[in-house]
Coordinates of C-alpha atoms in Angstrom, one line a residue:
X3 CA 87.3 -49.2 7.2
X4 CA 85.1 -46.0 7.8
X5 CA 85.1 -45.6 11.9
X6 CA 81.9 -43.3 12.9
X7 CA 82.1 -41.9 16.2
X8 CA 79.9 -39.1 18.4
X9 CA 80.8 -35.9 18.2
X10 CA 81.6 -33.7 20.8
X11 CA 79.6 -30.6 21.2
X12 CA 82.0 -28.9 23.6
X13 CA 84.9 -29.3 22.3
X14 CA 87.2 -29.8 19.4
X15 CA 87.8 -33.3 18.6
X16 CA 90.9 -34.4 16.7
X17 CA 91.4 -34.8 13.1
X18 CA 92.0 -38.5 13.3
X19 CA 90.3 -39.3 10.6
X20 CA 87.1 -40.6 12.0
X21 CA 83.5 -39.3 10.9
X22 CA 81.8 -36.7 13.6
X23 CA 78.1 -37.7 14.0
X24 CA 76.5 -34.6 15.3
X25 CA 73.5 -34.1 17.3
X26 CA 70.7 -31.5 18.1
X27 CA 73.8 -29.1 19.2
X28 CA 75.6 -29.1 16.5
X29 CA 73.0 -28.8 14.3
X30 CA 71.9 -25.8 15.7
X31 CA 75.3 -24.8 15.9
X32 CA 76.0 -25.2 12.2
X33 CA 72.5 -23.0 11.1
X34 CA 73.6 -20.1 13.0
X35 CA 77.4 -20.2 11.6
X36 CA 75.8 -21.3 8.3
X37 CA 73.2 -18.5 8.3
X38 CA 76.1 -15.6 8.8
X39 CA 78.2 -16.9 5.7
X40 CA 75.3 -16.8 3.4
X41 CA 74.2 -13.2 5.2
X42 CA 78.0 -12.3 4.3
X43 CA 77.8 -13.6 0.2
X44 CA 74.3 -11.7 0.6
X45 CA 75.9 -8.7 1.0
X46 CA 78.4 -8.5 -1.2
X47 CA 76.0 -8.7 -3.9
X48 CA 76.0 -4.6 -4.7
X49 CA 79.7 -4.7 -4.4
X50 CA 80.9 -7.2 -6.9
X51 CA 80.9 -4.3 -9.4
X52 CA 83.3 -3.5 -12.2
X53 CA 86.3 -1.6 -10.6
X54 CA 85.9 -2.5 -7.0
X55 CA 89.1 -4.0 -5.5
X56 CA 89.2 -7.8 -3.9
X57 CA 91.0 -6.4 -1.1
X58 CA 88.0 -4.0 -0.1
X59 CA 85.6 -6.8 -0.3
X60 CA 87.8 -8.7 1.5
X61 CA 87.7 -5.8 4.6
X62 CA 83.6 -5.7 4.4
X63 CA 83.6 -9.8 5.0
X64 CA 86.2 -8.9 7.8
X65 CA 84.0 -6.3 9.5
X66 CA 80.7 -7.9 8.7
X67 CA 82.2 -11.6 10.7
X68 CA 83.1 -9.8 13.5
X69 CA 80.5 -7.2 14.0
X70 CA 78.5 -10.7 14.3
X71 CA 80.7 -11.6 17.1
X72 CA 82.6 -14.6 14.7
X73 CA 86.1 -15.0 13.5
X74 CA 87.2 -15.0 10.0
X75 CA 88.5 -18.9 10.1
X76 CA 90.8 -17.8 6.9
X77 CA 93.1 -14.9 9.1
X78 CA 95.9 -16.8 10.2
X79 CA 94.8 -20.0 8.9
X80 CA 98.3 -22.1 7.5
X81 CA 99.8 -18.1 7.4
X82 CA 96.9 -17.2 5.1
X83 CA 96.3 -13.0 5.8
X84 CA 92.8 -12.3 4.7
X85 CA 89.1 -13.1 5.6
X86 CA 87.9 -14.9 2.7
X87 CA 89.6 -16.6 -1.1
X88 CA 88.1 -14.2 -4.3
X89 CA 88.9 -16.7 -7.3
X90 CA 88.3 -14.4 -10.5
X91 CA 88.1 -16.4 -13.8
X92 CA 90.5 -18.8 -14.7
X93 CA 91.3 -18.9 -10.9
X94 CA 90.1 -21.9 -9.7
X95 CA 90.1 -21.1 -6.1
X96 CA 92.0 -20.0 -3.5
X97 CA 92.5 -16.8 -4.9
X98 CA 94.4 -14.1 -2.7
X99 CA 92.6 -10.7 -2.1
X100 CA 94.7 -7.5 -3.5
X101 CA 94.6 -4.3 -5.2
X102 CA 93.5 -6.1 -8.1
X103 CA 90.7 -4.9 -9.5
X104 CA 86.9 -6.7 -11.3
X105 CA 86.7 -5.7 -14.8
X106 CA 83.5 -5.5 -16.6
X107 CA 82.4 -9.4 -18.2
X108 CA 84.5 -11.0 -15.0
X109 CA 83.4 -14.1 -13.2
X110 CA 84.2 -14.5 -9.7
X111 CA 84.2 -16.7 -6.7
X112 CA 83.5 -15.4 -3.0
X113 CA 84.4 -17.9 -0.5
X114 CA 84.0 -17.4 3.4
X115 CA 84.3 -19.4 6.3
X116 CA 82.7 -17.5 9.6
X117 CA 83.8 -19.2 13.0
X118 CA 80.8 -18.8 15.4
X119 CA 80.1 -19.8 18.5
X120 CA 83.2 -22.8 17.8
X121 CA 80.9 -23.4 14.6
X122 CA 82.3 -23.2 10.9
X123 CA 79.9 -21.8 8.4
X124 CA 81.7 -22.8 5.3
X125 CA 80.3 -21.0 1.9
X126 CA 81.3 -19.6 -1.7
X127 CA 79.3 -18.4 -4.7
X128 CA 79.5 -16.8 -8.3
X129 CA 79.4 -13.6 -9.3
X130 CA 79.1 -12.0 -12.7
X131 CA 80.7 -8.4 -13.0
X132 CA 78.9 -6.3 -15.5
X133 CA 78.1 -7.6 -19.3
X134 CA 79.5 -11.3 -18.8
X135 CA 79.8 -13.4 -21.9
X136 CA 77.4 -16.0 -22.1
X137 CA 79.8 -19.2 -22.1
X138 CA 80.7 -17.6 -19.5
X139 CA 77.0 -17.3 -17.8
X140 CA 76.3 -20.8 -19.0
X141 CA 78.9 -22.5 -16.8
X142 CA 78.0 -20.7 -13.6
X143 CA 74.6 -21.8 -14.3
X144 CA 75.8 -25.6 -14.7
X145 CA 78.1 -25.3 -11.9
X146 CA 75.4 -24.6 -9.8
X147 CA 73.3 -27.3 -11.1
X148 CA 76.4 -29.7 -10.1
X149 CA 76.2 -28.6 -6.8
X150 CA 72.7 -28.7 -6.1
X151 CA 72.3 -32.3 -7.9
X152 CA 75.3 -33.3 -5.9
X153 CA 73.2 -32.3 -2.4
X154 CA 70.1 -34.6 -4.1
X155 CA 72.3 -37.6 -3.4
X156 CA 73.1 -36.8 0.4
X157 CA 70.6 -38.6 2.4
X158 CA 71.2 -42.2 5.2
X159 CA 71.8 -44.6 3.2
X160 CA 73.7 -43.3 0.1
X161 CA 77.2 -43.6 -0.2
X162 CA 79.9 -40.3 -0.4
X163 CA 81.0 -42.0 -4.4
X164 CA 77.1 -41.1 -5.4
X165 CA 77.5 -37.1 -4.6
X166 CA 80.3 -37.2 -7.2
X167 CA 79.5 -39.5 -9.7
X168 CA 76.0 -37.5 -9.6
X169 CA 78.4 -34.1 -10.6
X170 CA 80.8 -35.4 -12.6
X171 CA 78.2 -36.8 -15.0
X172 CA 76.0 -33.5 -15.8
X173 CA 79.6 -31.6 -16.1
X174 CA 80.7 -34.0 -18.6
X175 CA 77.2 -34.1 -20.0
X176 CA 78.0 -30.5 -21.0
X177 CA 81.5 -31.2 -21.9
X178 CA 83.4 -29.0 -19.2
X179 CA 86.1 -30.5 -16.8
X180 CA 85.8 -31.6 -13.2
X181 CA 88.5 -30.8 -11.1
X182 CA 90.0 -33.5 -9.2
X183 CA 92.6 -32.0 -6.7
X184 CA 90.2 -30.1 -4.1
X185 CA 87.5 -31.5 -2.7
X186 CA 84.3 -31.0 -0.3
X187 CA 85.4 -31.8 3.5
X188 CA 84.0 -32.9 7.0
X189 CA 83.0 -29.5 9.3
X190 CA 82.0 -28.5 12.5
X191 CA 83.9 -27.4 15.3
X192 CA 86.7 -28.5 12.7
X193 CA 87.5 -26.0 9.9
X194 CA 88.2 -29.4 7.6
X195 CA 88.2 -32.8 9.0
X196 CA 86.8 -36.3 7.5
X197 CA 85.1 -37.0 5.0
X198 CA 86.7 -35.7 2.2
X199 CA 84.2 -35.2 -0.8
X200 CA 85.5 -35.7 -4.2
X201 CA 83.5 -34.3 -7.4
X202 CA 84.5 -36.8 -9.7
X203 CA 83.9 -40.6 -7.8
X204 CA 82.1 -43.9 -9.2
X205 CA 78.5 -44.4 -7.6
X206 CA 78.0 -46.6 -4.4
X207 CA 81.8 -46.1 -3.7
X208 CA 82.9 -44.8 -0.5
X209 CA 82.2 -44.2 3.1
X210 CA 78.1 -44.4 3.9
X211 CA 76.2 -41.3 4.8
X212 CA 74.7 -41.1 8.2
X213 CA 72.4 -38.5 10.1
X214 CA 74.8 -36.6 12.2
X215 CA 77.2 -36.3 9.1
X216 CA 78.2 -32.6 8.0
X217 CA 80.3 -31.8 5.2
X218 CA 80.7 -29.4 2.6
X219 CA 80.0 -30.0 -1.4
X220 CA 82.0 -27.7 -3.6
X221 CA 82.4 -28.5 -7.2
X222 CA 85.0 -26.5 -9.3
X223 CA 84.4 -26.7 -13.1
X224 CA 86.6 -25.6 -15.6
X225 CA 85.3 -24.6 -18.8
X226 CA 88.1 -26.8 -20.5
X227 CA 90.2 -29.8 -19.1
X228 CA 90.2 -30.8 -15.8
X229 CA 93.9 -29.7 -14.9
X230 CA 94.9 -27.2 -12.6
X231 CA 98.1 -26.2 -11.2
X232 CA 99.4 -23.6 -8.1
X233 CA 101.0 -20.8 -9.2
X234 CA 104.2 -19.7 -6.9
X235 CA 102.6 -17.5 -4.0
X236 CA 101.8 -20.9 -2.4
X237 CA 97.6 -20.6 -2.4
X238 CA 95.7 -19.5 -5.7
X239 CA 94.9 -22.7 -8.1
X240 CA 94.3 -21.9 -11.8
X241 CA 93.3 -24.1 -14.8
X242 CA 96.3 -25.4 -16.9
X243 CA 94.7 -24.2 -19.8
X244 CA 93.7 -21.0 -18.8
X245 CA 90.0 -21.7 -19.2
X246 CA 87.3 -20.4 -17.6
X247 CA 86.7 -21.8 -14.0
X248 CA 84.2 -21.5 -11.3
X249 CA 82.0 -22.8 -8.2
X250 CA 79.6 -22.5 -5.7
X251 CA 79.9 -24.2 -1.9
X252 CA 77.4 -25.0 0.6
X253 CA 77.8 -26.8 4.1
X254 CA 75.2 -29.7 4.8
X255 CA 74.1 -31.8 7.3
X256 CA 72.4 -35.4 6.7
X257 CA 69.1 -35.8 8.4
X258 CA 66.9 -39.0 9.3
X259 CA 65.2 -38.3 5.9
X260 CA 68.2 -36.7 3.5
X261 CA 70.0 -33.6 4.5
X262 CA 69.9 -29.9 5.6
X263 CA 72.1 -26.9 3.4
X264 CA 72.9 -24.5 6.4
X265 CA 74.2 -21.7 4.3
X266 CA 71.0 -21.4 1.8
X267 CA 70.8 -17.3 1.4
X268 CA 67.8 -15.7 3.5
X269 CA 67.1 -13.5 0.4
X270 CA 66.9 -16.1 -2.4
X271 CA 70.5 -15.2 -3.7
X272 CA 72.2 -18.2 -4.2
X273 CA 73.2 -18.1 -7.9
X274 CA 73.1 -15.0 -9.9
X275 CA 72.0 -13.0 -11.2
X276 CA 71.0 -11.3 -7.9
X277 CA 69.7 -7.9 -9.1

């Protein structure tokens, strides 16, 4: 059985499992942390180009997290050494920052997690690199639609199953695979805590969403099957098939009426293309 309890403000409550119901506080909390993540994506925009290297980016979301007076919550994380995850094509997520560099018709994932003020602002998005093929295009586009249909179903009232029954149908609608083994997560003063948030579920299943609630939604979506596997370094997840993957993130927080996103971008850049 689901135990709901109030969240501390202050502090950092443990992850035992139970649901955080947040107040004014956090909410606030969760905009300003929210708010820096998407200002971070924002700015990557002119950078995602063909020949930069992940590792550069990956200094620029270091400096720009704390020149804002946050923490990366990444550095250090589990013995994870960089500030953000940059998942390029088949790379489902989780990919590790290097002297790698973005060729031209690449597709690729940004993912940061500022810690502000004891507040995580959890976020990813797409990004094409030059002349991007346009299967590839059209399953950015329809992993963005997953997410964004996924946040129609958070409201009080609605259950965690109808987020990702909601996903799983328009990505099977348009015959590309939902991946099963990471999910969308509780957040706050907790980099991941309960709920988890699975992308593939069967509607009116699972725990009941309540104002207070915040949690991430992060659909992957492979252009082929569903499978994905991790390769030996420990972190980066890639499709079994070698298909085309990708996926956007935001954090959210359910309201008396339906819910809030904290990390929409403050220029209107929340899928591409963002020239």
């Amino acid at each position: 059985m689901t135990e709901y309890v109030t969240a501390d403000e202050t502090d950092v409550q443990p992850r035992d499992g139970t649901i955080k119901l947040h107040g004014p506080a956090g909410f606030e909390g969760m905009r300003k942390a929210g708010r820096l993540a998407a200002e971070i994506l924002d700015a990557l925009a002119p950078l995602v180009v063909p020949g930069a290297r992940t590792d550069m980016i990956d200094d620029v979301v270091r400096q720009m997290t704390l020149d804002a007076g946050a923490i990366p919550a990444t550095l250090g994380y589990r013995g994870y050494a960089h500030s953000c995850c940059i998942s390029s094509n088949h790379v489902v997520c989780h990919g590790i920052p290097s002297d790698k560099t973005l060729k031209d018709g690449d597709i690729v994932n940004i993912d940061v997690t500022p810690l502000l003020d004891g507040w995580h602002g959890d976020s990813s998005r797409m990004y094409l690199v030059g002349d991007v093929p346009l299967k590839a295009k059209r399953l950015v586009d329809v992993t963005y639609e997953c997410l964004m249909i996924g946040i129609e179903q958070a409201k009080p009232g609605a259950r965690l199953g109808d987020i990702g029954a909601a996903i799983q149908a328009h990505a099977e609608k348009n015959r590309y695979g939902v991946v099963r083994e990471f999910c969308g997560h509780g957040l706050g003063r907790l980099f991941h805590d309960a709920p988890e948030v699975v992308h593939a579920a069967r509607a009116g299943t699972g725990p009941e969403l309540r104002p207070g609630m915040f949690f991430t939604i992060e659909p992957m979506i492979n252009l082929g099957k569903p499978g994905v596997k991790i390769l030996e370094d420990g972190w980066t997840a890639v499709t079994r098939d070698r298909s085309l993957s990708a996926q956007f993130e935001h954090s959210i927080g359910i309201t008396e009426t339906g819910c809030e996103i904290f990390t929409t971008s403050p220029r209107g850049l929340d899928k591409p293309p963002y020239a």
